[in-house]
PDB file of C-alpha atoms in Angstrom:
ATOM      1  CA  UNK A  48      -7.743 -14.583  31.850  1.00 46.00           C
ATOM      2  CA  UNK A  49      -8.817 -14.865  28.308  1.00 52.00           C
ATOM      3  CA  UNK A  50      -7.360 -11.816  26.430  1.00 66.00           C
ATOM      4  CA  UNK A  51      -9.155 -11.076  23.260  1.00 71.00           C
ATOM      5  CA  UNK A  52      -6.569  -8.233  22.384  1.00 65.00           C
ATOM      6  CA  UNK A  53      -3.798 -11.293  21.998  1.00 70.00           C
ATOM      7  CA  UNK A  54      -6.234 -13.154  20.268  1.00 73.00           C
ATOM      8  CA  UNK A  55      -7.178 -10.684  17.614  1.00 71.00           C
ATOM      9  CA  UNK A  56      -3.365 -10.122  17.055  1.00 74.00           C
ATOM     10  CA  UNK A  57      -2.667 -14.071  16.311  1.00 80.00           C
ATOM     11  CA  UNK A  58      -5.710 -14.136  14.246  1.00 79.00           C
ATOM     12  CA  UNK A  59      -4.074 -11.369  11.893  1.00 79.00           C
ATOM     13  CA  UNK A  60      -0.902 -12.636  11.477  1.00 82.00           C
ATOM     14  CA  UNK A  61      -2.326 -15.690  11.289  1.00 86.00           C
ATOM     15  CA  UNK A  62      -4.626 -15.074   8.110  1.00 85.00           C
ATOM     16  CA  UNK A  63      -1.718 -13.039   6.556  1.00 88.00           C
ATOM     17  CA  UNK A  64       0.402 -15.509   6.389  1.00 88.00           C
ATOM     18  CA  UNK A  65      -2.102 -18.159   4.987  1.00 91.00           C
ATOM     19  CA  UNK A  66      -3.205 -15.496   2.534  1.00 91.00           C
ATOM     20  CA  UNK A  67       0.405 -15.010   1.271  1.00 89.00           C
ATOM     21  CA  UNK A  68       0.824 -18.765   1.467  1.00 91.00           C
ATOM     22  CA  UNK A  69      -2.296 -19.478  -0.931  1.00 91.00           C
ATOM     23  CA  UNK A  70      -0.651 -16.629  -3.283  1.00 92.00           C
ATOM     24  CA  UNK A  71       2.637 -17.929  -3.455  1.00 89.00           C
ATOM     25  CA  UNK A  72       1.140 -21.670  -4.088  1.00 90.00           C
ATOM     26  CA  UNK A  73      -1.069 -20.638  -7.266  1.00 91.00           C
ATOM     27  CA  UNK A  74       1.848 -18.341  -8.405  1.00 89.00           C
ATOM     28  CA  UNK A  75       4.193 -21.222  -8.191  1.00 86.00           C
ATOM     29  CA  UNK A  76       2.446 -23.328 -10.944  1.00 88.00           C
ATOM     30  CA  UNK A  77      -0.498 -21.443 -11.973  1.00 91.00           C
ATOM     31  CA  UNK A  78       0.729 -17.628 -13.169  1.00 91.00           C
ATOM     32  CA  UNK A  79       3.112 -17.601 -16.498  1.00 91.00           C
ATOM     33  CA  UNK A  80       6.698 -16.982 -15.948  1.00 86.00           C
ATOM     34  CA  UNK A  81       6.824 -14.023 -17.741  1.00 84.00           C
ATOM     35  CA  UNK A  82       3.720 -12.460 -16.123  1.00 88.00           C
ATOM     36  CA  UNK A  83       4.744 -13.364 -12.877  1.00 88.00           C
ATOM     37  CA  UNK A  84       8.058 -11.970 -13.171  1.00 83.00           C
ATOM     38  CA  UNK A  85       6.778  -8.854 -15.231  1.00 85.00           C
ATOM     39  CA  UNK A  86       4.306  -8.596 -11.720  1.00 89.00           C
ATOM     40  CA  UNK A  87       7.259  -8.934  -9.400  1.00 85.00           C
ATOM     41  CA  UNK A  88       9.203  -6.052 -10.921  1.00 83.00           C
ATOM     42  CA  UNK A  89       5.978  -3.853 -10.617  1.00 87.00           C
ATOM     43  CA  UNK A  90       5.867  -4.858  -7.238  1.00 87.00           C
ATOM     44  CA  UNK A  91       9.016  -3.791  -6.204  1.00 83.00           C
ATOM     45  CA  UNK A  92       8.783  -0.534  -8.016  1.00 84.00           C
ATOM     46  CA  UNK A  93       5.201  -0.192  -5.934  1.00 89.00           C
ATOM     47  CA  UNK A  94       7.300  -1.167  -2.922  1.00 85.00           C
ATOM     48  CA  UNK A  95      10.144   1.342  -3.492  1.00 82.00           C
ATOM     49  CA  UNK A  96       7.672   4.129  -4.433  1.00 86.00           C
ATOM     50  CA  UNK A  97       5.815   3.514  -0.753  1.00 87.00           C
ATOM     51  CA  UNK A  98       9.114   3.877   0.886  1.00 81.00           C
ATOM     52  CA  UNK A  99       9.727   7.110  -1.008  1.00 81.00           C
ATOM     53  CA  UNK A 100       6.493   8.777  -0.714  1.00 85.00           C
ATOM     54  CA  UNK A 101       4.426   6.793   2.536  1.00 86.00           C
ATOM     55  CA  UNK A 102       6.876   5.607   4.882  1.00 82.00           C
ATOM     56  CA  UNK A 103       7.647   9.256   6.589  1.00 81.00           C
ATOM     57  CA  UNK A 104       4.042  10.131   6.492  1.00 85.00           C
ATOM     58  CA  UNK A 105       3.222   6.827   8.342  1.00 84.00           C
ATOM     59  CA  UNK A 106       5.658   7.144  11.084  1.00 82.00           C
ATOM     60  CA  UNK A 107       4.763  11.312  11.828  1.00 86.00           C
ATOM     61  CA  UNK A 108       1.422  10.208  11.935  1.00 87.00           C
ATOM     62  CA  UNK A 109       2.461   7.765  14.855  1.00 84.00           C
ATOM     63  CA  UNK A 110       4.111   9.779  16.737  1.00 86.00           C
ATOM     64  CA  UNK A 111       2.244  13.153  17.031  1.00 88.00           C
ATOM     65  CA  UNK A 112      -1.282  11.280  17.161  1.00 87.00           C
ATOM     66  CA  UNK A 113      -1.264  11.208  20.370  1.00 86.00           C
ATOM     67  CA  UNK A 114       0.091  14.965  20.923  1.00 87.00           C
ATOM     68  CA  UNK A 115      -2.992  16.322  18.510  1.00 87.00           C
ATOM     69  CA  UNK A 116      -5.328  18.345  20.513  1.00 88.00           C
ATOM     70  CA  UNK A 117      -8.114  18.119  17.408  1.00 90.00           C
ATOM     71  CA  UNK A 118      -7.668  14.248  16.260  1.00 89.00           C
ATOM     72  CA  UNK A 119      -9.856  15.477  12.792  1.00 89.00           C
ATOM     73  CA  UNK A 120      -7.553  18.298  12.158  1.00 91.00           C
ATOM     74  CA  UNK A 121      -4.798  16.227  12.319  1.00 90.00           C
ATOM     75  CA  UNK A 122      -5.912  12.961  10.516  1.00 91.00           C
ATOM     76  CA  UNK A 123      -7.306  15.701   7.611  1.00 92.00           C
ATOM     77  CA  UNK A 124      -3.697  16.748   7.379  1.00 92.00           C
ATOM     78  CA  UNK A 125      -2.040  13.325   6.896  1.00 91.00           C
ATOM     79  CA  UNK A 126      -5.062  12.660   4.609  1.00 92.00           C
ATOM     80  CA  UNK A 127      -4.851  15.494   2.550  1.00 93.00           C
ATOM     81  CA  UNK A 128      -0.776  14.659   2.598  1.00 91.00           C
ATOM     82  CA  UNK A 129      -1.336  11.684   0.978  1.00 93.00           C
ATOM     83  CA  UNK A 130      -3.676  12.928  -1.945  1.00 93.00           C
ATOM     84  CA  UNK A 131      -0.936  15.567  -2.767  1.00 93.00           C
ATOM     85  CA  UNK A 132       1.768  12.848  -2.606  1.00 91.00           C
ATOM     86  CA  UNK A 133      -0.424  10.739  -5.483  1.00 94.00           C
ATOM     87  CA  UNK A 134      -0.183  13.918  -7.790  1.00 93.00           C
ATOM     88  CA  UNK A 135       4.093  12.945  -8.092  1.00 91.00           C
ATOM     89  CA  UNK A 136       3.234   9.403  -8.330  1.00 91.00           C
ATOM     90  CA  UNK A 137       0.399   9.573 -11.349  1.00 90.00           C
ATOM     91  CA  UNK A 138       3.639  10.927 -13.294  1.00 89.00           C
ATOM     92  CA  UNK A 139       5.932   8.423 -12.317  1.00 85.00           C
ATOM     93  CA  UNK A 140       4.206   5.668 -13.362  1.00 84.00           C
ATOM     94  CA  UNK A 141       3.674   6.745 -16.880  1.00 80.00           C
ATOM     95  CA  UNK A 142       7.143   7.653 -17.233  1.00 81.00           C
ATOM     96  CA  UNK A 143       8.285   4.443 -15.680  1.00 76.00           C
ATOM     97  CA  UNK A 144       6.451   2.652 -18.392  1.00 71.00           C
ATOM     98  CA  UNK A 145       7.717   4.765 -20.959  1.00 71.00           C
ATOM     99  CA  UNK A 146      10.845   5.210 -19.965  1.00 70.00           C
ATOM    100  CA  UNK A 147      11.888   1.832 -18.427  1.00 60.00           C
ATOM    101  CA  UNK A 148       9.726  -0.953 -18.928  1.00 56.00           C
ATOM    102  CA  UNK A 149       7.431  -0.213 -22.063  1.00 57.00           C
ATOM    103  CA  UNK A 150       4.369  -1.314 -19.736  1.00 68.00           C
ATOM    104  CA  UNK A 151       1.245  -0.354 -21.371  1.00 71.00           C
ATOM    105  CA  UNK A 152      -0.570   2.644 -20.837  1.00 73.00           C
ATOM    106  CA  UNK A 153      -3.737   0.795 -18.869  1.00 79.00           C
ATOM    107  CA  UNK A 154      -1.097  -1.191 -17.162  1.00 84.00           C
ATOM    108  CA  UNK A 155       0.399   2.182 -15.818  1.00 86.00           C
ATOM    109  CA  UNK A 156      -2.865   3.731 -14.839  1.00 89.00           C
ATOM    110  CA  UNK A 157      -3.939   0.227 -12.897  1.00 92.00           C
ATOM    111  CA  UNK A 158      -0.527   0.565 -11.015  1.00 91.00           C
ATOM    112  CA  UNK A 159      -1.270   3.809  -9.827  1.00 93.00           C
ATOM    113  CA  UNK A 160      -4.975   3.113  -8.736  1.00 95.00           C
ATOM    114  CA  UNK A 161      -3.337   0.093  -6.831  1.00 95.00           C
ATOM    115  CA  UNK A 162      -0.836   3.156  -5.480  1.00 95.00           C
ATOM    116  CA  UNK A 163      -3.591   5.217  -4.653  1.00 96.00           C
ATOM    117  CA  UNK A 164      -6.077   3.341  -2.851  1.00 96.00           C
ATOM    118  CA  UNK A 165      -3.328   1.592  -1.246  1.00 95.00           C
ATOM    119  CA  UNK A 166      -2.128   4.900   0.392  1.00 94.00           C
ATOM    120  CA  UNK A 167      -5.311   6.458   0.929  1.00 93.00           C
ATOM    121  CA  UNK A 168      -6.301   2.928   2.810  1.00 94.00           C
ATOM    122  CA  UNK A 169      -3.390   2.463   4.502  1.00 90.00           C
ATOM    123  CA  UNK A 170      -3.327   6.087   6.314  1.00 88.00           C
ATOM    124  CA  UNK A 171      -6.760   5.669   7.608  1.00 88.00           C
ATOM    125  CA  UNK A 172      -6.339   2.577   8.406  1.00 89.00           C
ATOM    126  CA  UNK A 173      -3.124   3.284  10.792  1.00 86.00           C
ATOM    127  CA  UNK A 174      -5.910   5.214  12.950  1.00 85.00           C
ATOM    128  CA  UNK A 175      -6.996   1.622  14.160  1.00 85.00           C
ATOM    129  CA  UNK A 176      -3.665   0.064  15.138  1.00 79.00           C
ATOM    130  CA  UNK A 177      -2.827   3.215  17.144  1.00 82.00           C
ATOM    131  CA  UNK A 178      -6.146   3.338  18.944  1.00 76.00           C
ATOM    132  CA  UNK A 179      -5.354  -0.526  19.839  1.00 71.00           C
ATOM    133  CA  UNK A 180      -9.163  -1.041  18.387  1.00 79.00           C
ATOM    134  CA  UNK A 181      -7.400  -4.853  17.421  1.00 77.00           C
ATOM    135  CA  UNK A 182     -10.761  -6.211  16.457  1.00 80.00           C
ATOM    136  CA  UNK A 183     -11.113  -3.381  13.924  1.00 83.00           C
ATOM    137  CA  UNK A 184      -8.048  -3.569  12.813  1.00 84.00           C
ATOM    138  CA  UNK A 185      -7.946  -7.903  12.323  1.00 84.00           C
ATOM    139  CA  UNK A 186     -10.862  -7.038  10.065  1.00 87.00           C
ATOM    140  CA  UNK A 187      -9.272  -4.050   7.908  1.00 89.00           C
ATOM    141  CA  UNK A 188      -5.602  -6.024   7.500  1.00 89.00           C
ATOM    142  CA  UNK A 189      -8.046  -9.292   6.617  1.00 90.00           C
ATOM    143  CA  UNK A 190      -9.415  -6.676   3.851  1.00 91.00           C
ATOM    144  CA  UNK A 191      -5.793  -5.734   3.050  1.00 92.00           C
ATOM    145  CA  UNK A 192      -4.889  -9.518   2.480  1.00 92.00           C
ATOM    146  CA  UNK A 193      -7.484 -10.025   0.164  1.00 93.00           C
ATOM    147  CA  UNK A 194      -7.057  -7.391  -1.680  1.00 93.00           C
ATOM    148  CA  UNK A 195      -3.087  -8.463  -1.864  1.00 92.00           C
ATOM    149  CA  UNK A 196      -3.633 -12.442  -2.414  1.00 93.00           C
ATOM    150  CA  UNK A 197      -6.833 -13.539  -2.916  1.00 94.00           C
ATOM    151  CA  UNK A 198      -8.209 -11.544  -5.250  1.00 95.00           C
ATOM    152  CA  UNK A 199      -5.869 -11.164  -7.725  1.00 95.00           C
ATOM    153  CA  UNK A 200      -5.582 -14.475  -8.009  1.00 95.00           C
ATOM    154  CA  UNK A 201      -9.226 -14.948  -9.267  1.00 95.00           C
ATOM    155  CA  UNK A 202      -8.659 -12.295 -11.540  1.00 96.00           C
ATOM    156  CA  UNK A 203      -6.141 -14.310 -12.998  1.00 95.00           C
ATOM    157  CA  UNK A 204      -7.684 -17.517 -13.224  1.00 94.00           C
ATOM    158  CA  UNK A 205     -10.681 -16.230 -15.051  1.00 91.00           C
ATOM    159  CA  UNK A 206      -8.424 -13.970 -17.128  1.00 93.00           C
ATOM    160  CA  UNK A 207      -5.267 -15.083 -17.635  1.00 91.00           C
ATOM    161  CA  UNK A 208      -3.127 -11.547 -18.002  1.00 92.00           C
ATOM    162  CA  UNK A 209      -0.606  -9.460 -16.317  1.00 90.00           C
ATOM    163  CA  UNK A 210      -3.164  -6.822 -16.232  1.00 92.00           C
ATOM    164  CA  UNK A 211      -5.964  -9.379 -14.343  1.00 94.00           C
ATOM    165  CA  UNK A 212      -3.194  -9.655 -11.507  1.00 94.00           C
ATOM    166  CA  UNK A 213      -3.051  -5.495 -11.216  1.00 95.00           C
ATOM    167  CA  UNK A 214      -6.828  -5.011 -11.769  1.00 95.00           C
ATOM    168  CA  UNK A 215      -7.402  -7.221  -8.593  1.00 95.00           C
ATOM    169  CA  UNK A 216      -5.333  -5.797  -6.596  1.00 96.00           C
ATOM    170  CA  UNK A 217      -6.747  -2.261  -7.361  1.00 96.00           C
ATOM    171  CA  UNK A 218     -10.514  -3.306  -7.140  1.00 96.00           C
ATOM    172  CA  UNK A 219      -9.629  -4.848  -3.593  1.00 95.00           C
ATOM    173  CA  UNK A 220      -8.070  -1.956  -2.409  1.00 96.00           C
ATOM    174  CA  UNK A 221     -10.971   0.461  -3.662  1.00 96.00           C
ATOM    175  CA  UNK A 222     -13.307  -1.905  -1.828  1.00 95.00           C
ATOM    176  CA  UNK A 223     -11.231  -1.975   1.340  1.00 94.00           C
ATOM    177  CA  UNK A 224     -11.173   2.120   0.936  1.00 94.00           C
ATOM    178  CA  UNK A 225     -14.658   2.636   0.703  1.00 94.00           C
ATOM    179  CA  UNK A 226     -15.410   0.122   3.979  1.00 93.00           C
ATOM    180  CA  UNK A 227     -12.820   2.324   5.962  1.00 92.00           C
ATOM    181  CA  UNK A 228     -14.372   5.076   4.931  1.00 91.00           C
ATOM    182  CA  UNK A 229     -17.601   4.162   5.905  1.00 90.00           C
ATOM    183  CA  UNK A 230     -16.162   2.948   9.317  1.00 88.00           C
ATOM    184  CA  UNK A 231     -14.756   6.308  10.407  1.00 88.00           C
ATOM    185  CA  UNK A 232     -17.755   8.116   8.925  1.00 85.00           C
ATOM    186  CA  UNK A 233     -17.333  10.273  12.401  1.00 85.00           C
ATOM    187  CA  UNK A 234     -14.071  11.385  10.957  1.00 86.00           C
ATOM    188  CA  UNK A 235     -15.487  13.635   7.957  1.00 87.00           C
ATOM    189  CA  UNK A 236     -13.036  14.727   5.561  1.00 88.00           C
ATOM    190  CA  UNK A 237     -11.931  18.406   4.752  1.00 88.00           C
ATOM    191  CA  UNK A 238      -9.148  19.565   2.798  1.00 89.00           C
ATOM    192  CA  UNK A 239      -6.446  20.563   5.310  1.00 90.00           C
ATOM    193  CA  UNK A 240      -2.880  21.951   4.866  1.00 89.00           C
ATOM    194  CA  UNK A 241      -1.189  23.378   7.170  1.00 87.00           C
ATOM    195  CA  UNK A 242       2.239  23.741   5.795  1.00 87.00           C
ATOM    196  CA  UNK A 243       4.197  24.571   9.497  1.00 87.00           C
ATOM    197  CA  UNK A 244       2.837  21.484  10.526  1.00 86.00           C
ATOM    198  CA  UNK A 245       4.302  19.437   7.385  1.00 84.00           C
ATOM    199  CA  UNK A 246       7.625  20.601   7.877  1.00 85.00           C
ATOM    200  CA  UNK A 247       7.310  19.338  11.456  1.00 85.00           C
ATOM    201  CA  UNK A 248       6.786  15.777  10.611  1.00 82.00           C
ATOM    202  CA  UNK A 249       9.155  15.906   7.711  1.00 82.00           C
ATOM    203  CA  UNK A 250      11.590  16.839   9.611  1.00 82.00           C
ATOM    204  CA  UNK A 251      11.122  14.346  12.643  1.00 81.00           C
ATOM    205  CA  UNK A 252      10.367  11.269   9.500  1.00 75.00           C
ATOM    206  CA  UNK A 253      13.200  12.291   6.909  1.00 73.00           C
ATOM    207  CA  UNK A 254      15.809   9.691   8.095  1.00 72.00           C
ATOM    208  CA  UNK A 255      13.511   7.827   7.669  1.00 72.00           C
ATOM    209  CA  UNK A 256      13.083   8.162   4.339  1.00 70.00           C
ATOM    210  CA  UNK A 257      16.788   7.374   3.627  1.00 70.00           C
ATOM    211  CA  UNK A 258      16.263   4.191   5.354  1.00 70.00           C
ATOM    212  CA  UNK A 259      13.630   3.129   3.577  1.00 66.00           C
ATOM    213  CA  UNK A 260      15.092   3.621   0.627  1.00 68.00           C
ATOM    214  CA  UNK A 261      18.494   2.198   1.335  1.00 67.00           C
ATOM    215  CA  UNK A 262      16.459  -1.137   2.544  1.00 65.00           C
ATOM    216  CA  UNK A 263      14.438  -1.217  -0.574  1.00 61.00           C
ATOM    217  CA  UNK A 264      17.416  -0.660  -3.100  1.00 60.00           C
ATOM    218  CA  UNK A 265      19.431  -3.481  -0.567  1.00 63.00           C
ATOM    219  CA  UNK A 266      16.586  -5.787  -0.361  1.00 55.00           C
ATOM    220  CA  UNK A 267      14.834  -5.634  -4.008  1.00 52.00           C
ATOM    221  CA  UNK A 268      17.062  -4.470  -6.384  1.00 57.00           C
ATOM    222  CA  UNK A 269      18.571  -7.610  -7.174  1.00 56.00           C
ATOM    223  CA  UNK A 270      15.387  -8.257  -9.343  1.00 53.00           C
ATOM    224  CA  UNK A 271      16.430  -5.670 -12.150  1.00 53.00           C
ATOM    225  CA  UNK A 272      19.712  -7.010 -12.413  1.00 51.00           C
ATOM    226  CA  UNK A 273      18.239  -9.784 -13.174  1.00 53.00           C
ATOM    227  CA  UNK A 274      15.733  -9.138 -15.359  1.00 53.00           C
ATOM    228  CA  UNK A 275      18.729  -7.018 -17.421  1.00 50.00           C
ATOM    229  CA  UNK A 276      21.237  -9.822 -17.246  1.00 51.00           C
ATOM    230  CA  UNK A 277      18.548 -12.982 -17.939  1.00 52.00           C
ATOM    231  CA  UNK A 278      15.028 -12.422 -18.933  1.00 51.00           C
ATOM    232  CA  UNK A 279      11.745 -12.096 -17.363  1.00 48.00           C
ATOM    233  CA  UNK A 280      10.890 -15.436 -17.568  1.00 52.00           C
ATOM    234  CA  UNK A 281      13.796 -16.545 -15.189  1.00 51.00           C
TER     235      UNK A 281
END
């Protein structure tokens, strides 16, 4: 029998993995050392900032979906979660490029619209893979991969700078926003904390956290070291 569901699934790892493939290709000869490697250590800081701030969000939302008794009330809380959790991360950025890497100023604020749309995307999108709507959800994570590979890539080629690659990224993750958005237009969005609830999922996702964390630090901070001990370029 001819499963669609299966199919879907394929499909999206499928043009992932081609996406990534096409990004690592142009990167390979195409993208400046230094940019490149100035763009990999944002990346990983974007990368340990999501496992910080979006991974124990992402996995409460998983598990009590399904115990909500009002599925708006609940996504509204996880949404409005991750619009407080962006207030943190607007500050970070700046003083990571201050402090750290001497980034400039519009390279800080792209990095946190990248942040921002990312999360905002990402927790709406989740609603999809739960709900096993797979057809929905090949569509949104083809979205995602375009926003990730493809388009900052022909940001790059017509531009040629570090900040190309971030603006890219950004713009395909607004876009990507605004189409979910429009997609769960039945799920209207209202400010809603409900702070007994919050301490719930924290306290079911804070291991989680640490986890995160420890595989980010185990996983990606080699890349400091070695932009300390060599250079960018290398």
């Amino acid at each position: 029998m001819f499963n669609k569901g299966l199919v879907y699934s394929i499909s999206t790892v499928f043009f992932i993995v081609l996406s990534q493939l096409f990004f690592i290709r142009y990167a390979s000869y195409g993208i400046e050392k230094f940019d490149y490697g100035k763009f990999v250590l944002l990346q990983t800081f974007i990368a340990g900032l999501a496992s910080l701030f979006l991974q124990s969000p992402g996995h409460a939302f998983e598990r009590f979906y399904n115990e909500a008794k009002n599925k708006l009330e609940f996504i509204n809380e996880f949404r409005t979660l991750i619009l407080m959790v962006n207030i943190p991360v607007f500050f970070i950025f700046f003083l990571y490029g201050y402090i750290f890497d001497q980034i400039a100023s519009g390279s800080a604020f792209l990095l946190f619209l990248w942040f921002f749309f990312m999360s905002n995307y990402t927790v709406n999108q989740r609603l999809y893979l739960i709900s096993l709507k797979r057809k929905e959800y090949f569509y949104l994570q083809m979205l995602e991969a375009i926003s990730k590979f493809i388009l900052p890539i022909l940001f790059y080629i017509y531009f040629n700078t570090l900040e190309s690659l971030l603006f890219g990224i950004a713009l395909g993750y607004f876009i990507s926003f605004l189409i979910v958005i429009v997609l769960m237009s039945e799920y209207k969005f209202r400010f809603n904390y409900n702070n007994k609830n919050l301490k719930k999922y924290f306290f079911y996702s804070s291991p989680i956290i640490l986890v995160g964390i420890f595989t980010w630090a185990t996983s990606f901070s080699d890349r400091y070291f070695i932009e300390y001990f060599l250079t960018t370029e290398d």
